[in-house]
Amino acid sequence: MARISFKPGNMLYPLPAVMVSVADREGKTNIITVAWAGTVCTNPPMVSISVRPSRYSHHMITQTGEFVINLTTQALARATDYCGVRSGRDCDKWKETGLTPIKSELVKAPCIAESPVNIECRVVRTEQLGSHDLFLAEVVAVHADSQYMDEKGRFHLENAEPIVYNHGEYYALGERLGKFGYSVKKKT
């Protein structure tokens, strides 16, 4: 099979498409869609997001050192896209998308009520990398919508129909192929 070479670039796809809610010192809030987000560490729980310094939300994260990662779903796809292509300098994204801000437990930035999972974060380090700044943050609180919990207390995010971002397009996740360790599990 022939391989085609590309110039160096980001081809690590698909990625989670998340809406990051932020607040400044005065309490003004905004939502930015980020596809460059990821898990960094289990103990302590840490995540990262990368944001261009020119983005309206960047200064809010820099001011407060806090943000909330809100997972997205098929039902939130349009709002997710809107919050990624419109600037909070020019509009009120909460009003325009119909999303509902709810008070976070430990950070100033609000959670998005319609999101199945809200991850409250505090920045521990910022790395200026070039086109983007990477905010490395500790997870200080997590909230999950109880409608996705089963009777055994297990959370089923798949029932919320999460979406991913793939090279400029949003996709729904497909069928489950297996679970961690299935390739080595002994057959009974």
Short mmCIF file of N, CA and C in Angstrom, two decimals:
data_model
loop_
_atom_site.label_atom_id
_atom_site.label_comp_id
_atom_site.label_asym_id
_atom_site.label_seq_id
_atom_site.Cartn_x
_atom_site.Cartn_y
_atom_site.Cartn_z
N MET A 1 0.85 -1.17 0.00
CA MET A 1 0.00 0.00 0.00
C MET A 1 0.90 1.24 0.00
N ALA A 2 0.67 2.14 -0.91
CA ALA A 2 1.48 3.35 -1.03
C ALA A 2 1.14 4.32 0.10
N ARG A 3 2.16 5.02 0.58
CA ARG A 3 1.98 6.03 1.62
C ARG A 3 2.20 7.39 0.99
N ILE A 4 1.46 8.39 1.43
CA ILE A 4 1.61 9.75 0.95
C ILE A 4 2.18 10.57 2.09
N SER A 5 3.19 11.36 1.81
CA SER A 5 3.81 12.20 2.83
C SER A 5 3.18 13.59 2.83
N PHE A 6 2.96 14.11 4.02
CA PHE A 6 2.45 15.46 4.22
C PHE A 6 3.50 16.27 4.94
N LYS A 7 3.40 17.59 4.87
CA LYS A 7 4.27 18.42 5.69
C LYS A 7 3.92 18.16 7.15
N PRO A 8 4.85 18.36 8.08
CA PRO A 8 4.54 18.12 9.49
C PRO A 8 3.31 18.92 9.92
N GLY A 9 2.42 18.27 10.62
CA GLY A 9 1.20 18.92 11.08
C GLY A 9 0.45 18.02 12.03
N ASN A 10 -0.68 18.48 12.46
CA ASN A 10 -1.49 17.73 13.41
C ASN A 10 -2.46 16.82 12.68
N MET A 11 -2.20 15.54 12.77
CA MET A 11 -3.08 14.55 12.16
C MET A 11 -3.54 13.53 13.20
N LEU A 12 -3.50 13.92 14.45
CA LEU A 12 -3.94 13.05 15.53
C LEU A 12 -5.45 13.25 15.71
N TYR A 13 -6.20 12.46 15.00
CA TYR A 13 -7.66 12.57 15.00
C TYR A 13 -8.27 11.19 15.18
N PRO A 14 -9.51 11.06 15.63
CA PRO A 14 -10.41 12.10 16.11
C PRO A 14 -10.03 12.56 17.51
N LEU A 15 -10.58 13.69 17.88
CA LEU A 15 -10.35 14.31 19.19
C LEU A 15 -11.69 14.60 19.85
N PRO A 16 -11.70 14.67 21.18
CA PRO A 16 -12.96 15.09 21.80
C PRO A 16 -13.23 16.56 21.47
N ALA A 17 -14.45 16.86 21.11
CA ALA A 17 -14.86 18.25 20.92
C ALA A 17 -15.51 18.67 22.23
N VAL A 18 -14.89 19.59 22.93
CA VAL A 18 -15.41 20.01 24.24
C VAL A 18 -15.70 21.51 24.22
N MET A 19 -16.66 21.90 25.03
CA MET A 19 -16.92 23.32 25.24
C MET A 19 -16.29 23.68 26.57
N VAL A 20 -15.44 24.68 26.55
CA VAL A 20 -14.75 25.13 27.75
C VAL A 20 -15.40 26.43 28.20
N SER A 21 -15.92 26.44 29.41
CA SER A 21 -16.52 27.66 29.95
C SER A 21 -15.50 28.35 30.84
N VAL A 22 -15.51 29.68 30.76
CA VAL A 22 -14.52 30.50 31.45
C VAL A 22 -15.20 31.71 32.07
N ALA A 23 -14.47 32.37 32.97
CA ALA A 23 -14.94 33.63 33.57
C ALA A 23 -13.74 34.52 33.82
N ASP A 24 -13.95 35.83 33.75
CA ASP A 24 -12.86 36.75 34.09
C ASP A 24 -13.02 37.20 35.54
N ARG A 25 -12.15 38.08 36.00
CA ARG A 25 -12.19 38.53 37.40
C ARG A 25 -13.49 39.26 37.76
N GLU A 26 -14.09 39.91 36.76
CA GLU A 26 -15.32 40.66 37.00
C GLU A 26 -16.56 39.77 36.93
N GLY A 27 -16.41 38.52 36.55
CA GLY A 27 -17.53 37.61 36.48
C GLY A 27 -18.15 37.47 35.10
N LYS A 28 -17.59 38.15 34.09
CA LYS A 28 -18.08 37.97 32.72
C LYS A 28 -17.66 36.58 32.26
N THR A 29 -18.58 35.87 31.61
CA THR A 29 -18.30 34.49 31.22
C THR A 29 -18.34 34.31 29.70
N ASN A 30 -17.80 33.20 29.24
CA ASN A 30 -17.78 32.88 27.83
C ASN A 30 -17.64 31.37 27.68
N ILE A 31 -17.86 30.91 26.45
CA ILE A 31 -17.68 29.50 26.10
C ILE A 31 -16.83 29.45 24.85
N ILE A 32 -15.82 28.59 24.85
CA ILE A 32 -14.98 28.38 23.67
C ILE A 32 -14.96 26.88 23.38
N THR A 33 -15.08 26.52 22.11
CA THR A 33 -14.97 25.11 21.74
C THR A 33 -13.51 24.80 21.50
N VAL A 34 -13.07 23.69 22.07
CA VAL A 34 -11.68 23.26 21.98
C VAL A 34 -11.65 21.80 21.54
N ALA A 35 -10.84 21.51 20.55
CA ALA A 35 -10.62 20.11 20.17
C ALA A 35 -9.27 19.63 20.70
N TRP A 36 -8.40 20.54 21.05
CA TRP A 36 -7.10 20.16 21.58
C TRP A 36 -7.17 20.13 23.10
N ALA A 37 -7.76 19.04 23.59
CA ALA A 37 -7.92 18.81 25.02
C ALA A 37 -7.57 17.36 25.30
N GLY A 38 -7.03 17.10 26.46
CA GLY A 38 -6.70 15.71 26.74
C GLY A 38 -6.36 15.45 28.18
N THR A 39 -6.35 14.17 28.51
CA THR A 39 -5.96 13.69 29.82
C THR A 39 -4.44 13.70 29.90
N VAL A 40 -3.91 14.12 31.03
CA VAL A 40 -2.46 14.22 31.20
C VAL A 40 -1.96 13.29 32.29
N CYS A 41 -2.72 13.17 33.39
CA CYS A 41 -2.24 12.42 34.55
C CYS A 41 -3.44 11.91 35.35
N THR A 42 -3.25 10.75 35.99
CA THR A 42 -4.30 10.18 36.82
C THR A 42 -4.21 10.68 38.26
N ASN A 43 -3.00 10.73 38.81
CA ASN A 43 -2.83 11.09 40.21
C ASN A 43 -1.67 12.06 40.35
N PRO A 44 -1.91 13.37 40.51
CA PRO A 44 -3.23 13.99 40.63
C PRO A 44 -3.93 14.03 39.28
N PRO A 45 -5.26 14.07 39.29
CA PRO A 45 -5.97 14.13 38.01
C PRO A 45 -5.68 15.46 37.31
N MET A 46 -5.16 15.35 36.07
CA MET A 46 -4.81 16.55 35.32
C MET A 46 -5.23 16.42 33.87
N VAL A 47 -5.56 17.57 33.28
CA VAL A 47 -5.94 17.66 31.87
C VAL A 47 -5.18 18.83 31.25
N SER A 48 -5.27 18.94 29.94
CA SER A 48 -4.70 20.10 29.27
C SER A 48 -5.66 20.57 28.18
N ILE A 49 -5.59 21.85 27.89
CA ILE A 49 -6.27 22.42 26.73
C ILE A 49 -5.27 23.36 26.06
N SER A 50 -5.38 23.50 24.75
CA SER A 50 -4.55 24.45 24.02
C SER A 50 -5.44 25.49 23.39
N VAL A 51 -5.09 26.77 23.60
CA VAL A 51 -5.90 27.88 23.13
C VAL A 51 -4.99 28.93 22.50
N ARG A 52 -5.39 29.46 21.36
CA ARG A 52 -4.64 30.55 20.72
C ARG A 52 -4.73 31.80 21.61
N PRO A 53 -3.62 32.51 21.82
CA PRO A 53 -3.66 33.75 22.62
C PRO A 53 -4.62 34.80 22.08
N SER A 54 -4.93 34.76 20.78
CA SER A 54 -5.84 35.75 20.19
C SER A 54 -7.30 35.47 20.52
N ARG A 55 -7.62 34.30 21.03
CA ARG A 55 -9.01 33.95 21.34
C ARG A 55 -9.48 34.75 22.56
N TYR A 56 -10.72 35.16 22.52
CA TYR A 56 -11.32 35.97 23.58
C TYR A 56 -11.23 35.28 24.95
N SER A 57 -11.39 33.99 25.00
CA SER A 57 -11.37 33.26 26.27
C SER A 57 -9.98 33.15 26.88
N HIS A 58 -8.95 33.30 26.06
CA HIS A 58 -7.58 33.11 26.54
C HIS A 58 -7.27 34.02 27.73
N HIS A 59 -7.60 35.30 27.61
CA HIS A 59 -7.28 36.23 28.70
C HIS A 59 -8.06 35.89 29.97
N MET A 60 -9.25 35.32 29.83
CA MET A 60 -10.04 34.96 31.01
C MET A 60 -9.36 33.81 31.76
N ILE A 61 -8.88 32.82 31.02
CA ILE A 61 -8.17 31.70 31.64
C ILE A 61 -6.89 32.21 32.30
N THR A 62 -6.19 33.09 31.61
CA THR A 62 -4.95 33.64 32.16
C THR A 62 -5.21 34.44 33.43
N GLN A 63 -6.28 35.24 33.45
CA GLN A 63 -6.63 36.06 34.62
C GLN A 63 -6.97 35.22 35.84
N THR A 64 -7.86 34.26 35.66
CA THR A 64 -8.38 33.52 36.81
C THR A 64 -7.66 32.20 37.08
N GLY A 65 -7.02 31.66 36.04
CA GLY A 65 -6.37 30.36 36.19
C GLY A 65 -7.36 29.22 36.36
N GLU A 66 -8.57 29.42 35.83
CA GLU A 66 -9.62 28.40 36.00
C GLU A 66 -10.44 28.26 34.72
N PHE A 67 -11.01 27.07 34.55
CA PHE A 67 -11.94 26.82 33.45
C PHE A 67 -12.70 25.54 33.75
N VAL A 68 -13.77 25.30 32.97
CA VAL A 68 -14.53 24.06 33.09
C VAL A 68 -14.59 23.42 31.71
N ILE A 69 -14.20 22.14 31.64
CA ILE A 69 -14.37 21.37 30.41
C ILE A 69 -15.74 20.72 30.47
N ASN A 70 -16.56 20.97 29.45
CA ASN A 70 -17.91 20.42 29.36
C ASN A 70 -17.96 19.47 28.17
N LEU A 71 -18.23 18.19 28.42
CA LEU A 71 -18.28 17.23 27.33
C LEU A 71 -19.49 17.52 26.45
N THR A 72 -19.38 17.16 25.18
CA THR A 72 -20.42 17.47 24.20
C THR A 72 -21.10 16.20 23.69
N THR A 73 -22.27 16.40 23.12
CA THR A 73 -23.10 15.29 22.65
C THR A 73 -23.70 15.64 21.30
N GLN A 74 -24.36 14.66 20.70
CA GLN A 74 -25.04 14.94 19.42
C GLN A 74 -26.05 16.07 19.58
N ALA A 75 -26.76 16.09 20.70
CA ALA A 75 -27.74 17.14 20.93
C ALA A 75 -27.09 18.52 21.07
N LEU A 76 -25.81 18.55 21.44
CA LEU A 76 -25.08 19.81 21.63
C LEU A 76 -24.19 20.16 20.44
N ALA A 77 -24.27 19.39 19.36
CA ALA A 77 -23.34 19.58 18.23
C ALA A 77 -23.44 21.00 17.64
N ARG A 78 -24.63 21.50 17.44
CA ARG A 78 -24.78 22.84 16.85
C ARG A 78 -24.20 23.91 17.78
N ALA A 79 -24.48 23.82 19.07
CA ALA A 79 -23.93 24.77 20.04
C ALA A 79 -22.41 24.65 20.11
N THR A 80 -21.92 23.42 20.02
CA THR A 80 -20.48 23.19 20.04
C THR A 80 -19.82 23.91 18.87
N ASP A 81 -20.38 23.75 17.69
CA ASP A 81 -19.81 24.42 16.52
C ASP A 81 -19.92 25.94 16.66
N TYR A 82 -21.07 26.43 17.07
CA TYR A 82 -21.29 27.87 17.21
C TYR A 82 -20.25 28.50 18.14
N CYS A 83 -20.00 27.84 19.27
CA CYS A 83 -19.06 28.38 20.25
C CYS A 83 -17.62 28.32 19.76
N GLY A 84 -17.39 27.58 18.69
CA GLY A 84 -16.07 27.52 18.10
C GLY A 84 -15.84 28.50 16.96
N VAL A 85 -16.93 28.97 16.36
CA VAL A 85 -16.78 29.86 15.20
C VAL A 85 -17.20 31.31 15.49
N ARG A 86 -17.84 31.56 16.58
CA ARG A 86 -18.22 32.92 16.97
C ARG A 86 -17.37 33.35 18.17
N SER A 87 -17.08 34.63 18.24
CA SER A 87 -16.28 35.16 19.34
C SER A 87 -17.16 35.77 20.41
N GLY A 88 -16.79 35.54 21.64
CA GLY A 88 -17.47 36.16 22.77
C GLY A 88 -17.28 37.66 22.82
N ARG A 89 -16.34 38.18 22.04
CA ARG A 89 -16.19 39.63 21.93
C ARG A 89 -17.42 40.25 21.25
N ASP A 90 -18.04 39.45 20.37
CA ASP A 90 -19.12 39.96 19.52
C ASP A 90 -20.52 39.52 19.90
N CYS A 91 -20.64 38.50 20.74
CA CYS A 91 -21.98 38.00 21.07
C CYS A 91 -21.97 37.30 22.43
N ASP A 92 -23.15 37.09 22.96
CA ASP A 92 -23.34 36.33 24.19
C ASP A 92 -23.66 34.90 23.77
N LYS A 93 -22.67 34.03 23.86
CA LYS A 93 -22.86 32.65 23.39
C LYS A 93 -23.89 31.90 24.21
N TRP A 94 -24.03 32.22 25.48
CA TRP A 94 -25.06 31.57 26.31
C TRP A 94 -26.43 31.85 25.71
N LYS A 95 -26.67 33.13 25.42
CA LYS A 95 -27.97 33.54 24.86
C LYS A 95 -28.17 32.96 23.46
N GLU A 96 -27.16 33.06 22.63
CA GLU A 96 -27.28 32.63 21.23
C GLU A 96 -27.50 31.13 21.09
N THR A 97 -26.93 30.33 21.99
CA THR A 97 -27.04 28.87 21.89
C THR A 97 -28.16 28.30 22.76
N GLY A 98 -28.66 29.09 23.71
CA GLY A 98 -29.66 28.59 24.64
C GLY A 98 -29.08 27.71 25.73
N LEU A 99 -27.75 27.72 25.88
CA LEU A 99 -27.12 26.93 26.94
C LEU A 99 -27.33 27.61 28.28
N THR A 100 -27.33 26.80 29.33
CA THR A 100 -27.62 27.28 30.68
C THR A 100 -26.38 27.23 31.56
N PRO A 101 -25.91 28.40 32.04
CA PRO A 101 -24.79 28.38 32.98
C PRO A 101 -25.28 28.01 34.38
N ILE A 102 -24.55 27.12 35.04
CA ILE A 102 -24.85 26.79 36.43
C ILE A 102 -23.58 26.96 37.26
N LYS A 103 -23.77 27.34 38.50
CA LYS A 103 -22.64 27.61 39.38
C LYS A 103 -21.78 26.37 39.57
N SER A 104 -20.49 26.56 39.42
CA SER A 104 -19.54 25.48 39.68
C SER A 104 -19.34 25.34 41.18
N GLU A 105 -18.80 24.23 41.57
CA GLU A 105 -18.56 23.96 42.99
C GLU A 105 -17.33 24.70 43.52
N LEU A 106 -16.22 24.70 42.73
CA LEU A 106 -14.95 25.21 43.25
C LEU A 106 -14.29 26.30 42.40
N VAL A 107 -14.73 26.51 41.17
CA VAL A 107 -14.11 27.53 40.32
C VAL A 107 -15.14 28.59 39.95
N LYS A 108 -14.63 29.75 39.49
CA LYS A 108 -15.53 30.86 39.12
C LYS A 108 -16.28 30.60 37.82
N ALA A 109 -15.65 29.91 36.90
CA ALA A 109 -16.29 29.64 35.61
C ALA A 109 -17.51 28.75 35.82
N PRO A 110 -18.59 29.01 35.10
CA PRO A 110 -19.79 28.18 35.27
C PRO A 110 -19.68 26.86 34.51
N CYS A 111 -20.47 25.90 34.93
CA CYS A 111 -20.65 24.65 34.19
C CYS A 111 -21.77 24.86 33.17
N ILE A 112 -21.82 24.04 32.14
CA ILE A 112 -22.92 24.06 31.18
C ILE A 112 -23.91 22.98 31.61
N ALA A 113 -25.12 23.38 31.96
CA ALA A 113 -26.12 22.45 32.50
C ALA A 113 -26.44 21.32 31.53
N GLU A 114 -26.45 21.59 30.24
CA GLU A 114 -26.85 20.59 29.25
C GLU A 114 -25.76 19.55 28.98
N SER A 115 -24.57 19.77 29.46
CA SER A 115 -23.46 18.83 29.25
C SER A 115 -23.58 17.64 30.20
N PRO A 116 -23.28 16.42 29.71
CA PRO A 116 -23.38 15.25 30.60
C PRO A 116 -22.27 15.18 31.63
N VAL A 117 -21.15 15.85 31.39
CA VAL A 117 -20.03 15.85 32.32
C VAL A 117 -19.39 17.23 32.33
N ASN A 118 -19.15 17.76 33.52
CA ASN A 118 -18.46 19.03 33.71
C ASN A 118 -17.22 18.76 34.54
N ILE A 119 -16.07 19.24 34.07
CA ILE A 119 -14.80 19.00 34.74
C ILE A 119 -14.21 20.35 35.14
N GLU A 120 -14.24 20.65 36.43
CA GLU A 120 -13.71 21.91 36.93
C GLU A 120 -12.20 21.81 37.05
N CYS A 121 -11.50 22.84 36.55
CA CYS A 121 -10.04 22.79 36.46
C CYS A 121 -9.39 24.06 36.97
N ARG A 122 -8.19 23.89 37.55
CA ARG A 122 -7.34 25.01 37.95
C ARG A 122 -5.98 24.85 37.27
N VAL A 123 -5.55 25.90 36.60
CA VAL A 123 -4.30 25.88 35.86
C VAL A 123 -3.12 25.80 36.84
N VAL A 124 -2.21 24.87 36.56
CA VAL A 124 -0.99 24.76 37.36
C VAL A 124 0.23 25.24 36.58
N ARG A 125 0.12 25.27 35.26
CA ARG A 125 1.23 25.75 34.44
C ARG A 125 0.71 26.11 33.05
N THR A 126 1.30 27.15 32.49
CA THR A 126 1.00 27.56 31.12
C THR A 126 2.28 27.49 30.31
N GLU A 127 2.19 26.83 29.17
CA GLU A 127 3.34 26.72 28.27
C GLU A 127 3.02 27.47 26.98
N GLN A 128 3.83 28.46 26.63
CA GLN A 128 3.67 29.18 25.37
C GLN A 128 4.40 28.36 24.31
N LEU A 129 3.65 27.79 23.38
CA LEU A 129 4.22 26.83 22.44
C LEU A 129 4.38 27.36 21.03
N GLY A 130 3.84 28.49 20.71
CA GLY A 130 3.84 29.00 19.34
C GLY A 130 2.46 29.53 19.03
N SER A 131 1.74 28.85 18.13
CA SER A 131 0.40 29.30 17.77
C SER A 131 -0.59 29.17 18.92
N HIS A 132 -0.34 28.27 19.85
CA HIS A 132 -1.24 28.01 20.97
C HIS A 132 -0.48 28.03 22.30
N ASP A 133 -1.20 28.39 23.35
CA ASP A 133 -0.69 28.21 24.71
C ASP A 133 -1.36 26.98 25.29
N LEU A 134 -0.57 26.16 25.95
CA LEU A 134 -1.09 24.96 26.58
C LEU A 134 -1.33 25.28 28.06
N PHE A 135 -2.57 25.05 28.50
CA PHE A 135 -2.92 25.23 29.91
C PHE A 135 -2.97 23.84 30.54
N LEU A 136 -2.03 23.56 31.40
CA LEU A 136 -1.98 22.30 32.14
C LEU A 136 -2.72 22.55 33.45
N ALA A 137 -3.74 21.74 33.73
CA ALA A 137 -4.62 22.04 34.85
C ALA A 137 -4.92 20.80 35.68
N GLU A 138 -5.09 21.04 36.98
CA GLU A 138 -5.53 19.98 37.88
C GLU A 138 -7.05 19.95 37.91
N VAL A 139 -7.61 18.77 37.87
CA VAL A 139 -9.06 18.60 37.98
C VAL A 139 -9.40 18.72 39.46
N VAL A 140 -10.28 19.67 39.79
CA VAL A 140 -10.63 19.89 41.20
C VAL A 140 -12.04 19.40 41.54
N ALA A 141 -12.87 19.18 40.52
CA ALA A 141 -14.23 18.65 40.74
C ALA A 141 -14.77 18.11 39.42
N VAL A 142 -15.60 17.09 39.50
CA VAL A 142 -16.25 16.51 38.33
C VAL A 142 -17.73 16.32 38.66
N HIS A 143 -18.58 16.68 37.72
CA HIS A 143 -20.03 16.51 37.89
C HIS A 143 -20.57 15.72 36.70
N ALA A 144 -21.41 14.75 36.97
CA ALA A 144 -21.99 13.93 35.91
C ALA A 144 -23.51 13.94 36.06
N ASP A 145 -24.19 13.96 34.93
CA ASP A 145 -25.64 13.94 34.89
C ASP A 145 -26.13 12.56 35.35
N SER A 146 -26.94 12.55 36.38
CA SER A 146 -27.41 11.29 36.98
C SER A 146 -28.25 10.44 36.03
N GLN A 147 -28.79 11.04 34.97
CA GLN A 147 -29.61 10.24 34.04
C GLN A 147 -28.78 9.18 33.31
N TYR A 148 -27.45 9.31 33.35
CA TYR A 148 -26.59 8.33 32.68
C TYR A 148 -25.97 7.32 33.65
N MET A 149 -26.48 7.28 34.86
CA MET A 149 -26.01 6.32 35.86
C MET A 149 -26.94 5.11 35.86
N ASP A 150 -26.35 3.92 36.01
CA ASP A 150 -27.20 2.73 36.12
C ASP A 150 -27.43 2.38 37.58
N GLU A 151 -28.20 1.34 37.82
CA GLU A 151 -28.57 0.95 39.18
C GLU A 151 -27.37 0.50 40.01
N LYS A 152 -26.25 0.16 39.35
CA LYS A 152 -25.04 -0.26 40.07
C LYS A 152 -24.08 0.91 40.31
N GLY A 153 -24.49 2.11 39.90
CA GLY A 153 -23.65 3.28 40.09
C GLY A 153 -22.60 3.48 39.01
N ARG A 154 -22.74 2.81 37.89
CA ARG A 154 -21.81 2.95 36.77
C ARG A 154 -22.32 4.04 35.83
N PHE A 155 -21.41 4.90 35.40
CA PHE A 155 -21.74 6.00 34.50
C PHE A 155 -21.64 5.52 33.05
N HIS A 156 -22.65 5.81 32.24
CA HIS A 156 -22.71 5.39 30.83
C HIS A 156 -22.71 6.61 29.91
N LEU A 157 -21.53 7.17 29.67
CA LEU A 157 -21.41 8.33 28.80
C LEU A 157 -21.89 8.01 27.39
N GLU A 158 -21.73 6.76 26.96
CA GLU A 158 -22.15 6.39 25.61
C GLU A 158 -23.63 6.66 25.38
N ASN A 159 -24.43 6.62 26.42
CA ASN A 159 -25.87 6.89 26.29
C ASN A 159 -26.16 8.37 26.03
N ALA A 160 -25.18 9.22 26.31
CA ALA A 160 -25.34 10.65 26.04
C ALA A 160 -25.00 10.98 24.59
N GLU A 161 -24.52 10.00 23.84
CA GLU A 161 -24.15 10.16 22.43
C GLU A 161 -23.08 11.24 22.23
N PRO A 162 -21.87 11.01 22.81
CA PRO A 162 -20.80 11.99 22.67
C PRO A 162 -20.33 12.12 21.22
N ILE A 163 -19.74 13.28 20.92
CA ILE A 163 -19.23 13.53 19.58
C ILE A 163 -17.72 13.76 19.63
N VAL A 164 -17.10 13.62 18.45
CA VAL A 164 -15.68 13.89 18.30
C VAL A 164 -15.48 14.83 17.12
N TYR A 165 -14.30 15.42 17.08
CA TYR A 165 -13.90 16.32 16.01
C TYR A 165 -12.85 15.62 15.18
N ASN A 166 -13.03 15.58 13.86
CA ASN A 166 -12.11 14.88 12.98
C ASN A 166 -11.76 15.76 11.79
N HIS A 167 -10.62 16.43 11.88
CA HIS A 167 -10.09 17.23 10.77
C HIS A 167 -11.15 18.15 10.15
N GLY A 168 -11.75 18.98 11.01
CA GLY A 168 -12.71 19.97 10.54
C GLY A 168 -14.16 19.53 10.51
N GLU A 169 -14.45 18.31 10.96
CA GLU A 169 -15.83 17.82 10.94
C GLU A 169 -16.16 17.14 12.26
N TYR A 170 -17.44 17.16 12.61
CA TYR A 170 -17.92 16.51 13.84
C TYR A 170 -18.52 15.15 13.48
N TYR A 171 -18.28 14.17 14.34
CA TYR A 171 -18.81 12.83 14.12
C TYR A 171 -19.39 12.27 15.40
N ALA A 172 -20.41 11.45 15.24
CA ALA A 172 -20.94 10.67 16.36
C ALA A 172 -20.05 9.45 16.52
N LEU A 173 -19.96 8.94 17.73
CA LEU A 173 -19.18 7.72 17.94
C LEU A 173 -19.98 6.52 17.46
N GLY A 174 -19.29 5.51 17.00
CA GLY A 174 -19.95 4.32 16.47
C GLY A 174 -20.15 3.25 17.52
N GLU A 175 -20.21 2.02 17.06
CA GLU A 175 -20.50 0.90 17.94
C GLU A 175 -19.30 0.53 18.81
N ARG A 176 -19.57 -0.05 19.94
CA ARG A 176 -18.53 -0.53 20.84
C ARG A 176 -17.87 -1.77 20.22
N LEU A 177 -16.55 -1.80 20.22
CA LEU A 177 -15.81 -2.91 19.63
C LEU A 177 -15.26 -3.87 20.68
N GLY A 178 -15.16 -3.43 21.89
CA GLY A 178 -14.62 -4.24 22.98
C GLY A 178 -14.33 -3.34 24.15
N LYS A 179 -13.85 -3.93 25.24
CA LYS A 179 -13.46 -3.11 26.37
C LYS A 179 -12.01 -3.41 26.71
N PHE A 180 -11.42 -2.53 27.50
CA PHE A 180 -10.01 -2.64 27.81
C PHE A 180 -9.66 -4.05 28.26
N GLY A 181 -8.69 -4.65 27.59
CA GLY A 181 -8.24 -5.99 27.92
C GLY A 181 -8.91 -7.11 27.16
N TYR A 182 -9.87 -6.80 26.30
CA TYR A 182 -10.61 -7.87 25.62
C TYR A 182 -9.71 -8.71 24.71
N SER A 183 -8.63 -8.13 24.21
CA SER A 183 -7.77 -8.86 23.28
C SER A 183 -6.98 -9.99 23.94
N VAL A 184 -6.85 -9.91 25.25
CA VAL A 184 -6.07 -10.94 25.96
C VAL A 184 -6.92 -11.76 26.94
N LYS A 185 -8.19 -11.46 27.00
CA LYS A 185 -9.07 -12.17 27.92
C LYS A 185 -9.22 -13.63 27.48
N LYS A 186 -9.15 -14.52 28.43
CA LYS A 186 -9.31 -15.95 28.13
C LYS A 186 -10.75 -16.23 27.80
N LYS A 187 -10.93 -17.06 26.78
CA LYS A 187 -12.29 -17.45 26.37
C LYS A 187 -12.80 -18.51 27.31
N THR A 188 -14.06 -18.38 27.67
CA THR A 188 -14.65 -19.37 28.60
C THR A 188 -15.42 -20.42 27.86
#
